[in-house]
Short mmCIF file of C-alpha atoms in Angstrom, two decimals:
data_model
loop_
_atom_site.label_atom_id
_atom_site.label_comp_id
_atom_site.label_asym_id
_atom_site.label_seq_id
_atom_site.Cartn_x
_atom_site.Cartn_y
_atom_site.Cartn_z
CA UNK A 119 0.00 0.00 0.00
CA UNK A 120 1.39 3.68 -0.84
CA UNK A 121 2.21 6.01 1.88
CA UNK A 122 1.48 9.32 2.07
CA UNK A 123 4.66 11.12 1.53
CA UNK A 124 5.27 14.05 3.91
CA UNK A 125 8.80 14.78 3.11
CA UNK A 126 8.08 17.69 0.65
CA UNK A 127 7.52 21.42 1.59
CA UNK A 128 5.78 22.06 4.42
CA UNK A 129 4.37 24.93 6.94
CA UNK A 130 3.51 26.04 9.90
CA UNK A 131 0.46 26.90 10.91
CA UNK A 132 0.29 30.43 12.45
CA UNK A 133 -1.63 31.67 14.77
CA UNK A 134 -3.61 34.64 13.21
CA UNK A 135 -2.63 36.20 10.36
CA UNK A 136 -6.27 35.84 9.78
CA UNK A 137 -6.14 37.10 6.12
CA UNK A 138 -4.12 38.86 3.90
CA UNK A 139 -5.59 42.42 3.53
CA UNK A 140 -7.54 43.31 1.07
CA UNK A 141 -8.26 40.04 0.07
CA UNK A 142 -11.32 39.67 -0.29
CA UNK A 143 -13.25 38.16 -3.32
CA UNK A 144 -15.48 40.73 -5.46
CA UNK A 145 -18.80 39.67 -7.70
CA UNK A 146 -18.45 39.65 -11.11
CA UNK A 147 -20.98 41.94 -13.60
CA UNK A 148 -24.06 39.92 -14.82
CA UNK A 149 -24.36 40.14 -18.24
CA UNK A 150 -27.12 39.18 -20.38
CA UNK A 151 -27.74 35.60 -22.52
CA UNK A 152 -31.03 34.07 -23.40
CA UNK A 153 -32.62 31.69 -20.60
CA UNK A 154 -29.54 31.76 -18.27
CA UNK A 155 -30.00 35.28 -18.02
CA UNK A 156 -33.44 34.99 -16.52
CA UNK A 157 -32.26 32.07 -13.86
CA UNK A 158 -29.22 34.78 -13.36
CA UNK A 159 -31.64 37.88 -12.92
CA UNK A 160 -34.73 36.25 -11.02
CA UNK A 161 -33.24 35.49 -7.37
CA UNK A 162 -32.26 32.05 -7.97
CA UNK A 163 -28.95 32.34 -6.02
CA UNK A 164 -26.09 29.87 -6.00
CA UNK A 165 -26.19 29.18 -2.22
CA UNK A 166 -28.32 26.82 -1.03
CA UNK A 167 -28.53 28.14 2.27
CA UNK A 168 -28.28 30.84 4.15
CA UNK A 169 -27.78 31.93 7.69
CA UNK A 170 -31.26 31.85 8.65
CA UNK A 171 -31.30 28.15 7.51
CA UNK A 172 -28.77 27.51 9.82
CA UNK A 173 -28.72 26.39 13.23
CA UNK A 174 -25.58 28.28 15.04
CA UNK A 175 -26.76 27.86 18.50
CA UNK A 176 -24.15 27.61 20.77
CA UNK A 177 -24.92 24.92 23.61
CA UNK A 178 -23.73 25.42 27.32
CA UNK A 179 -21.45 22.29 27.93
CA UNK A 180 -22.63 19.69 30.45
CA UNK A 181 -18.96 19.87 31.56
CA UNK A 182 -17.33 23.17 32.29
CA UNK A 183 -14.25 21.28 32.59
CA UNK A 184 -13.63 20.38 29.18
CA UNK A 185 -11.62 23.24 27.35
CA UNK A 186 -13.76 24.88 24.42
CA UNK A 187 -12.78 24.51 21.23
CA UNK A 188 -14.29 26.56 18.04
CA UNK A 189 -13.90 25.37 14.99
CA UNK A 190 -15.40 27.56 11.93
CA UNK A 191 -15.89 24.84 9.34
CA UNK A 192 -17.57 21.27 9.45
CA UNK A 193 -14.21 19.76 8.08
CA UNK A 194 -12.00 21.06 10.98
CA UNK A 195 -14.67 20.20 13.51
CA UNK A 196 -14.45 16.61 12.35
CA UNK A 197 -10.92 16.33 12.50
CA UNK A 198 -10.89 18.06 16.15
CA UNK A 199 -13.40 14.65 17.21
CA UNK A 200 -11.34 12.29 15.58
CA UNK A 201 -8.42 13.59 17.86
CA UNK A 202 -9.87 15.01 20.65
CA UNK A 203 -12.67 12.24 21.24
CA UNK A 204 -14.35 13.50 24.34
CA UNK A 205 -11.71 15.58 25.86
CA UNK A 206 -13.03 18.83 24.55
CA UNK A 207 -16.17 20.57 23.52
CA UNK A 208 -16.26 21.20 19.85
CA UNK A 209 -18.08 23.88 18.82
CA UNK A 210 -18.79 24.65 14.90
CA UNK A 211 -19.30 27.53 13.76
CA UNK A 212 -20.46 26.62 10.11
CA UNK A 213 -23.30 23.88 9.85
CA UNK A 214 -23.46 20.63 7.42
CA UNK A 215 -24.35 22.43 4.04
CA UNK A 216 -23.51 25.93 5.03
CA UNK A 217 -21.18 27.68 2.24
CA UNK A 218 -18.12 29.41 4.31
CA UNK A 219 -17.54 31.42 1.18
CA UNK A 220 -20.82 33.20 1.54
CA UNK A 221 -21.34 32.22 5.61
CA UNK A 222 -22.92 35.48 7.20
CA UNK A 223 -21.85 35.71 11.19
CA UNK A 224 -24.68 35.46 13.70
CA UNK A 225 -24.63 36.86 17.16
CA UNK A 226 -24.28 33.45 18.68
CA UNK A 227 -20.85 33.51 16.73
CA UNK A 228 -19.62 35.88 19.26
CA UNK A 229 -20.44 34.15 21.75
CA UNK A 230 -18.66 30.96 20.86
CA UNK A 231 -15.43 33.28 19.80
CA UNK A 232 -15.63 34.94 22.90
CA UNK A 233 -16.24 31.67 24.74
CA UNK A 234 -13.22 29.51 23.16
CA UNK A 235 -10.15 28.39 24.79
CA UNK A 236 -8.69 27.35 20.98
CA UNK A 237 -10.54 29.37 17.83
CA UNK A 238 -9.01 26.80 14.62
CA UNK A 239 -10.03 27.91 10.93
CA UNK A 240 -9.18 26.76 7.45
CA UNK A 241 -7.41 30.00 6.40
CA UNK A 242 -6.69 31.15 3.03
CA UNK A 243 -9.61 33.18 2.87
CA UNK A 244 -11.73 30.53 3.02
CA UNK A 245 -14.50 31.90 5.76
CA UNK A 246 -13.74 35.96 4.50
CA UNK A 247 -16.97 36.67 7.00
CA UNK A 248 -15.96 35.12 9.68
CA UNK A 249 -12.42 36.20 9.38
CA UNK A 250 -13.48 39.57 9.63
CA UNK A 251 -15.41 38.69 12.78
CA UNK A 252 -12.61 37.47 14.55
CA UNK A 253 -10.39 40.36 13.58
CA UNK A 254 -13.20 42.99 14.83
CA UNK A 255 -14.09 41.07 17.74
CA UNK A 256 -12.60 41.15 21.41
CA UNK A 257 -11.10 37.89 21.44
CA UNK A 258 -7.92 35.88 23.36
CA UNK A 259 -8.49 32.76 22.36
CA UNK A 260 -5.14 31.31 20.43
CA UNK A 261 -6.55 31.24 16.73
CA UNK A 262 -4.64 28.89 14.23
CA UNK A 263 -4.91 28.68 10.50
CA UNK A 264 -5.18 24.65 10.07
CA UNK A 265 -5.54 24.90 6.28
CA UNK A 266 -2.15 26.68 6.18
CA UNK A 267 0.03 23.99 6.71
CA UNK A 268 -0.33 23.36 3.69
CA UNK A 269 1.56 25.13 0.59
CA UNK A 270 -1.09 26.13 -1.51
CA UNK A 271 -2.17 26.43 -5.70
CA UNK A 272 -2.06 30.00 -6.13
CA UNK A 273 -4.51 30.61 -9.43
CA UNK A 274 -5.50 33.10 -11.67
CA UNK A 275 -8.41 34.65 -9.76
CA UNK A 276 -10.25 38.12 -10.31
CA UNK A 277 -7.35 40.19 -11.79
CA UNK A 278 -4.76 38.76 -9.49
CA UNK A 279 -3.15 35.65 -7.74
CA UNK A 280 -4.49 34.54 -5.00
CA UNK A 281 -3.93 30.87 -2.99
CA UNK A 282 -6.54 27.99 -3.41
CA UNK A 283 -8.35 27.34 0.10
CA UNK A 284 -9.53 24.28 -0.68
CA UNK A 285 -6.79 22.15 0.23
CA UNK A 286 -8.50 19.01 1.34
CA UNK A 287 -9.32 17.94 -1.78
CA UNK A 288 -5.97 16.07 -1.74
CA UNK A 289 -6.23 13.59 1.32
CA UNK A 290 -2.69 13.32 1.97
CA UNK A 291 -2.98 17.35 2.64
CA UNK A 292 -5.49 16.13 5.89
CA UNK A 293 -2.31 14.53 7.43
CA UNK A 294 -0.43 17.41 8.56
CA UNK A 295 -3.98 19.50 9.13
CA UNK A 296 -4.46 16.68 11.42
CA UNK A 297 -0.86 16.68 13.46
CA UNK A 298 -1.84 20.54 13.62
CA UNK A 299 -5.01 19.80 15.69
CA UNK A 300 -2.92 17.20 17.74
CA UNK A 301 0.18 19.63 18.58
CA UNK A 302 -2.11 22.14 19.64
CA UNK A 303 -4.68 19.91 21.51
CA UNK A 304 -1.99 19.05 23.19
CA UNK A 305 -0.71 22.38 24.68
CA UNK A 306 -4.61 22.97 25.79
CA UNK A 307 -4.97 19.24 27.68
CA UNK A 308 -0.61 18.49 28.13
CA UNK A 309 -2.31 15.05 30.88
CA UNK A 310 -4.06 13.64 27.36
CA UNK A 311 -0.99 14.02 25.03
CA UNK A 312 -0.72 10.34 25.00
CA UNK A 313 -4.35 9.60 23.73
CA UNK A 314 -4.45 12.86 21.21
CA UNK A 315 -1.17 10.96 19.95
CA UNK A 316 -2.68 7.32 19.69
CA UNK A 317 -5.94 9.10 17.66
CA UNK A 318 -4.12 10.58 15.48
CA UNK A 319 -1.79 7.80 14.37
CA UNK A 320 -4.74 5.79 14.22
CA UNK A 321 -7.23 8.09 12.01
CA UNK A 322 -3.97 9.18 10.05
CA UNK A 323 -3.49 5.51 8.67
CA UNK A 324 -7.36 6.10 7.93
CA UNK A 325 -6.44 8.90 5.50
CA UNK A 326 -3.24 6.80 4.17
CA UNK A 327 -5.72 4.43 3.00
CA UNK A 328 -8.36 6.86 1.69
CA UNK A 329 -5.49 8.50 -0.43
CA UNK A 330 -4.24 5.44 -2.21
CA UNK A 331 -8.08 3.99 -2.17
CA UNK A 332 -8.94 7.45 -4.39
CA UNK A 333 -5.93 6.74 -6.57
CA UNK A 334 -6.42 3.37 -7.82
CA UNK A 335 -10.37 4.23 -8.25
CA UNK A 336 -9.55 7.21 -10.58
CA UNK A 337 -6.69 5.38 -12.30
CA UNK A 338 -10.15 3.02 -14.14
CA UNK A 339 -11.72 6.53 -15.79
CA UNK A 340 -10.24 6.19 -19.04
CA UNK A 341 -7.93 9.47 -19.72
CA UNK A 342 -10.33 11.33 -22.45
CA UNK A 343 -12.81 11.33 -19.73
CA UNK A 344 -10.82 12.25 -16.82
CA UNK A 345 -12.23 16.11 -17.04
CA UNK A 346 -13.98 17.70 -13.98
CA UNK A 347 -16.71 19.86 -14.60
CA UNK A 348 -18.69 21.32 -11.45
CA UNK A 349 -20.08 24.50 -9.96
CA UNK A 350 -17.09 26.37 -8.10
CA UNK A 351 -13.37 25.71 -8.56
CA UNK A 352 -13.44 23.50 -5.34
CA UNK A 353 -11.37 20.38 -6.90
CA UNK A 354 -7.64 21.36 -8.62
CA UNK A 355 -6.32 19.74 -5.50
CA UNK A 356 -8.36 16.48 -5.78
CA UNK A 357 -7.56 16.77 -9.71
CA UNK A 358 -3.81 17.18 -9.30
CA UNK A 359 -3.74 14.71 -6.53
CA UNK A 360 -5.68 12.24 -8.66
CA UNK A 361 -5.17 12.22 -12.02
CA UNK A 362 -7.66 14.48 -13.28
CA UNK A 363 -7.92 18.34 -15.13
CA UNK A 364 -10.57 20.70 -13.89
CA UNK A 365 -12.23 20.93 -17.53
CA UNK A 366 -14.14 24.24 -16.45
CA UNK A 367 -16.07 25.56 -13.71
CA UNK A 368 -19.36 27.87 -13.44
CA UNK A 369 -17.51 30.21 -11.01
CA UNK A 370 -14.55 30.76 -9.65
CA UNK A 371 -12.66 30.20 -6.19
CA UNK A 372 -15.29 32.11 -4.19
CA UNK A 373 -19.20 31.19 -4.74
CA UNK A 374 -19.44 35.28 -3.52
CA UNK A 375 -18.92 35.51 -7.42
CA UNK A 376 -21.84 35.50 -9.93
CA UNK A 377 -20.90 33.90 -13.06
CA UNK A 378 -21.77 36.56 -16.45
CA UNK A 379 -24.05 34.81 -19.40
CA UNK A 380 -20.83 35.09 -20.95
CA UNK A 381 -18.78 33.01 -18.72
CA UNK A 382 -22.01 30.36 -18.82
CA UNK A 383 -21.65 30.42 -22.47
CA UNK A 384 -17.95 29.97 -22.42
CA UNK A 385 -18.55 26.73 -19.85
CA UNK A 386 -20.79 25.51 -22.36
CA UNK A 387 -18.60 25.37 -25.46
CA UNK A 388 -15.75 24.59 -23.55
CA UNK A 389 -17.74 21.08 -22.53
CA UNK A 390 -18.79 20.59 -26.32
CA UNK A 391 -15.35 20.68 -26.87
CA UNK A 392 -13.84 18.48 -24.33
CA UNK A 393 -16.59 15.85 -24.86
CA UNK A 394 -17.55 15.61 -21.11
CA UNK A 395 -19.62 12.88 -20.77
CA UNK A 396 -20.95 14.06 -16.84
CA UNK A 397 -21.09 17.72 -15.20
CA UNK A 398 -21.37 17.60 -11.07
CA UNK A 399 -23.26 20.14 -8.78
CA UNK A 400 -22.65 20.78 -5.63
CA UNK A 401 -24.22 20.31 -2.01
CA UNK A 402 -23.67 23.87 -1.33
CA UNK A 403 -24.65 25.39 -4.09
CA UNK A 404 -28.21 25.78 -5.53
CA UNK A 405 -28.04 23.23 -8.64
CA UNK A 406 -30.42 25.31 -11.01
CA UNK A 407 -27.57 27.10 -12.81
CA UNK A 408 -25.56 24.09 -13.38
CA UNK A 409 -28.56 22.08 -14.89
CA UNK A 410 -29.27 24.57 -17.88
CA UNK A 411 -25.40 24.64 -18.43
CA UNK A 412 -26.19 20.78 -18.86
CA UNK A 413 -29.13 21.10 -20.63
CA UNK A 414 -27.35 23.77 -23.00
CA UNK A 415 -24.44 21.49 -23.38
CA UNK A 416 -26.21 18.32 -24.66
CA UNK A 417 -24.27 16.42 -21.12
CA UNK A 418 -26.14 14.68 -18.53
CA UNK A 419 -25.40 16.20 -14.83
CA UNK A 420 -24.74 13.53 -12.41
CA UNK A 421 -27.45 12.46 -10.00
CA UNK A 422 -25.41 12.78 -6.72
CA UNK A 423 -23.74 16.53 -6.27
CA UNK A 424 -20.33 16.80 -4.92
CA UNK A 425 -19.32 17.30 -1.17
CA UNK A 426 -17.09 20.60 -1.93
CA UNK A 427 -17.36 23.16 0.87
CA UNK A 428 -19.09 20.93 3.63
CA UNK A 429 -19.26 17.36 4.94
CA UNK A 430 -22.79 15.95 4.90
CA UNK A 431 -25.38 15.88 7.44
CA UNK A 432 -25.42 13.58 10.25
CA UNK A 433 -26.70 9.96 8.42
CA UNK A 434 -25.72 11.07 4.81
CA UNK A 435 -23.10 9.22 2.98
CA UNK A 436 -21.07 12.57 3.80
CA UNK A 437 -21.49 12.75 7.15
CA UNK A 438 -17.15 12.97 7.95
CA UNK A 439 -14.49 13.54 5.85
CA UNK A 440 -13.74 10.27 5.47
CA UNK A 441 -17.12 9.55 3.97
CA UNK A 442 -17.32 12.94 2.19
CA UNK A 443 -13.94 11.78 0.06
CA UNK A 444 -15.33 8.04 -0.33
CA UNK A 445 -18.54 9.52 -1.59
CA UNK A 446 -17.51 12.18 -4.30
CA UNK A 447 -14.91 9.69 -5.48
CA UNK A 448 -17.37 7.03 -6.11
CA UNK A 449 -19.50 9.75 -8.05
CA UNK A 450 -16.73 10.81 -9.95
CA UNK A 451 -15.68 7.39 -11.16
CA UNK A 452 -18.87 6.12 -11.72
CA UNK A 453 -20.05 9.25 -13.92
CA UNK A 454 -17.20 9.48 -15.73
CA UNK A 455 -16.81 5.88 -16.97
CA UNK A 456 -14.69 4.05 -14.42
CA UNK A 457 -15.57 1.49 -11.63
CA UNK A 458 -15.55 1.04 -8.02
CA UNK A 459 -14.19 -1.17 -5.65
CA UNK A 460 -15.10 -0.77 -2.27
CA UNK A 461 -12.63 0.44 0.26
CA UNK A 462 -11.48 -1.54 3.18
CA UNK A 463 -11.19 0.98 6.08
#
């Protein structure tokens, strides 16, 4: 079985640097084009959800005892229970389904911020909103940037460069995310170093066998059809990772950006031209955009929409990260002409 190499370039996560300023993502101009124009025009945003879909109550732990830890996306919060167990009380911020791109803070925010003994956020600009929370409110919490362990894809992204947040796309990036959470679980509860070590070098051998699980299942698409089409530009690190070119996307980085009826049109011949058999929506993201583009292009749009932004809710075949990765793989493969074998772990 491959191992997941982690001799290359790595970081350190930092504590704050919440975001680089001025980086924040800016909405494109709408244009005008036939039908997409009305779906573009007529309220039908690409979010799915929005705040007031959301339940961010913030419970009052049964145990005061247990150090509070605040976690802004359903990713990181999963991680922090497959290390922590029930040593701490995880709070997260963002909700199964919730879009941190978009994420709009609510008061009970705050309150967990204010609350936390350990604040831990992707980074990268990946939560702008909540970022900006954190840096306006009064908080001393120790706040670490998991995500930016990892050395990221800097694209081509609204008239500059900016990094790609999404780096969990590639498992082997969850490893050192992971040994972050341990390292600084471990300066919060030094008495349960010991166990935070055992979990991780249990649930890492998890993720050693997800990422060479994902490469022998995409190594069976054959290598015309090995383009990913979907509704953000969530996947150039599960594409590089695993064989695969991001053939086009609806939007870009951010789903704060509204695609033009030219850059629909664009998306359109670009899949004529590529021959993409399947397109894929996303969990996040209201689908009705992504259909027409289907529609238009003469493609079918696969039944099951990626996990991009968000693991599932609680019962879904998304429900951790583990089963988030096992999922969109096996709708991947399956939609674009390969086969599945079922993983082991």
């Amino acid at each position: 079985m491959a191992r997941i190499n982690l001799s290359g370039d790595r970081r350190v996560a930092r504590e704050v640097p919440l975001a680089a300023p001025g980086r924040s993502f800016k909405a494109k101009a709408v244009g005008g084009w036939g039908a997409i124009l009305v779906l573009l025009t007529t309220g039908l945003g690409l979010v799915s959800c929005d705040s007031s879909e959301v339940d961010n109550s913030v419970a009052n732990p049964a145990d005061n005892s247990r150090p509070r830890v605040v976690a802004t996306s359903t990713l990181i919060a999963d991680w922090v229970a497959q290390v922590g167990g029930d040593q701490v009380e995880i709070t997260g911020i963002l909700q199964p389904g919730a879009d941190p791109h978009v994420y709009e803070p609510v008061p009970a925010d705050s309150i967990a911020f204010e609350k936390a003994d350990l604040i831990l956020y992707s980074g990268y600009n990946l939560e702008p909103n909540l970022i900006r929370l954190l840096n306006a409110a009064g908080v001393n919490a120790r706040r670490v940037a998991v995500g930016e362990v990892v050395p990221p894809l800097d694209l081509d992204y609204a008239g500059g460069v900016v990094p790609d947040p999404h780096v969990w796309g590639d498992a082997s990036n969850a490893v050192p995310m992971v040994e972050v959470i341990r390292d600084e679980l471990s300066v919060l509860i030094p008495a349960q170093k010991t166990q935070f070590t055992a979990n991780t070098a249990a649930y890492i051998e998890d993720l050693t066998q997800l990422h060479s699980w994902i490469e022998a299942q995409t190594a069976t698409i054959s290598p015309p059809q090995r383009q990913l089409v979907t509704t953000h530009d969530a996947f150039q690190y599960y594409a590089n990772a695993y064989g695969l070119t991001v053939g086009g996307t609806l939007i870009g980085l951010s789903t704060e950006e509204q695609p033009s009826a030219q850059t629909v049109q664009q998306l359109v011949d670009s899949i004529r031209t590529l021959g993409v058999p399947t397109i894929f929506a996303e969990t996040t993201i209201n689908p009705r955009l992504i259909t027409t583009v289907a529609a238009e292009a003469g493609v079918a749009l696969a039944p099951t929409p990626l996990y991009s932004d968000s693991v599932g809710a609680p019962g879904s075949d998304g429900e951790t990260y583990l089963k988030m990765m096992v999922a969109n793989t096996r709708a991947i493969v399956e939609n674009l002409g390969g086969t599945i074998t079922e993983p082991s772990f």
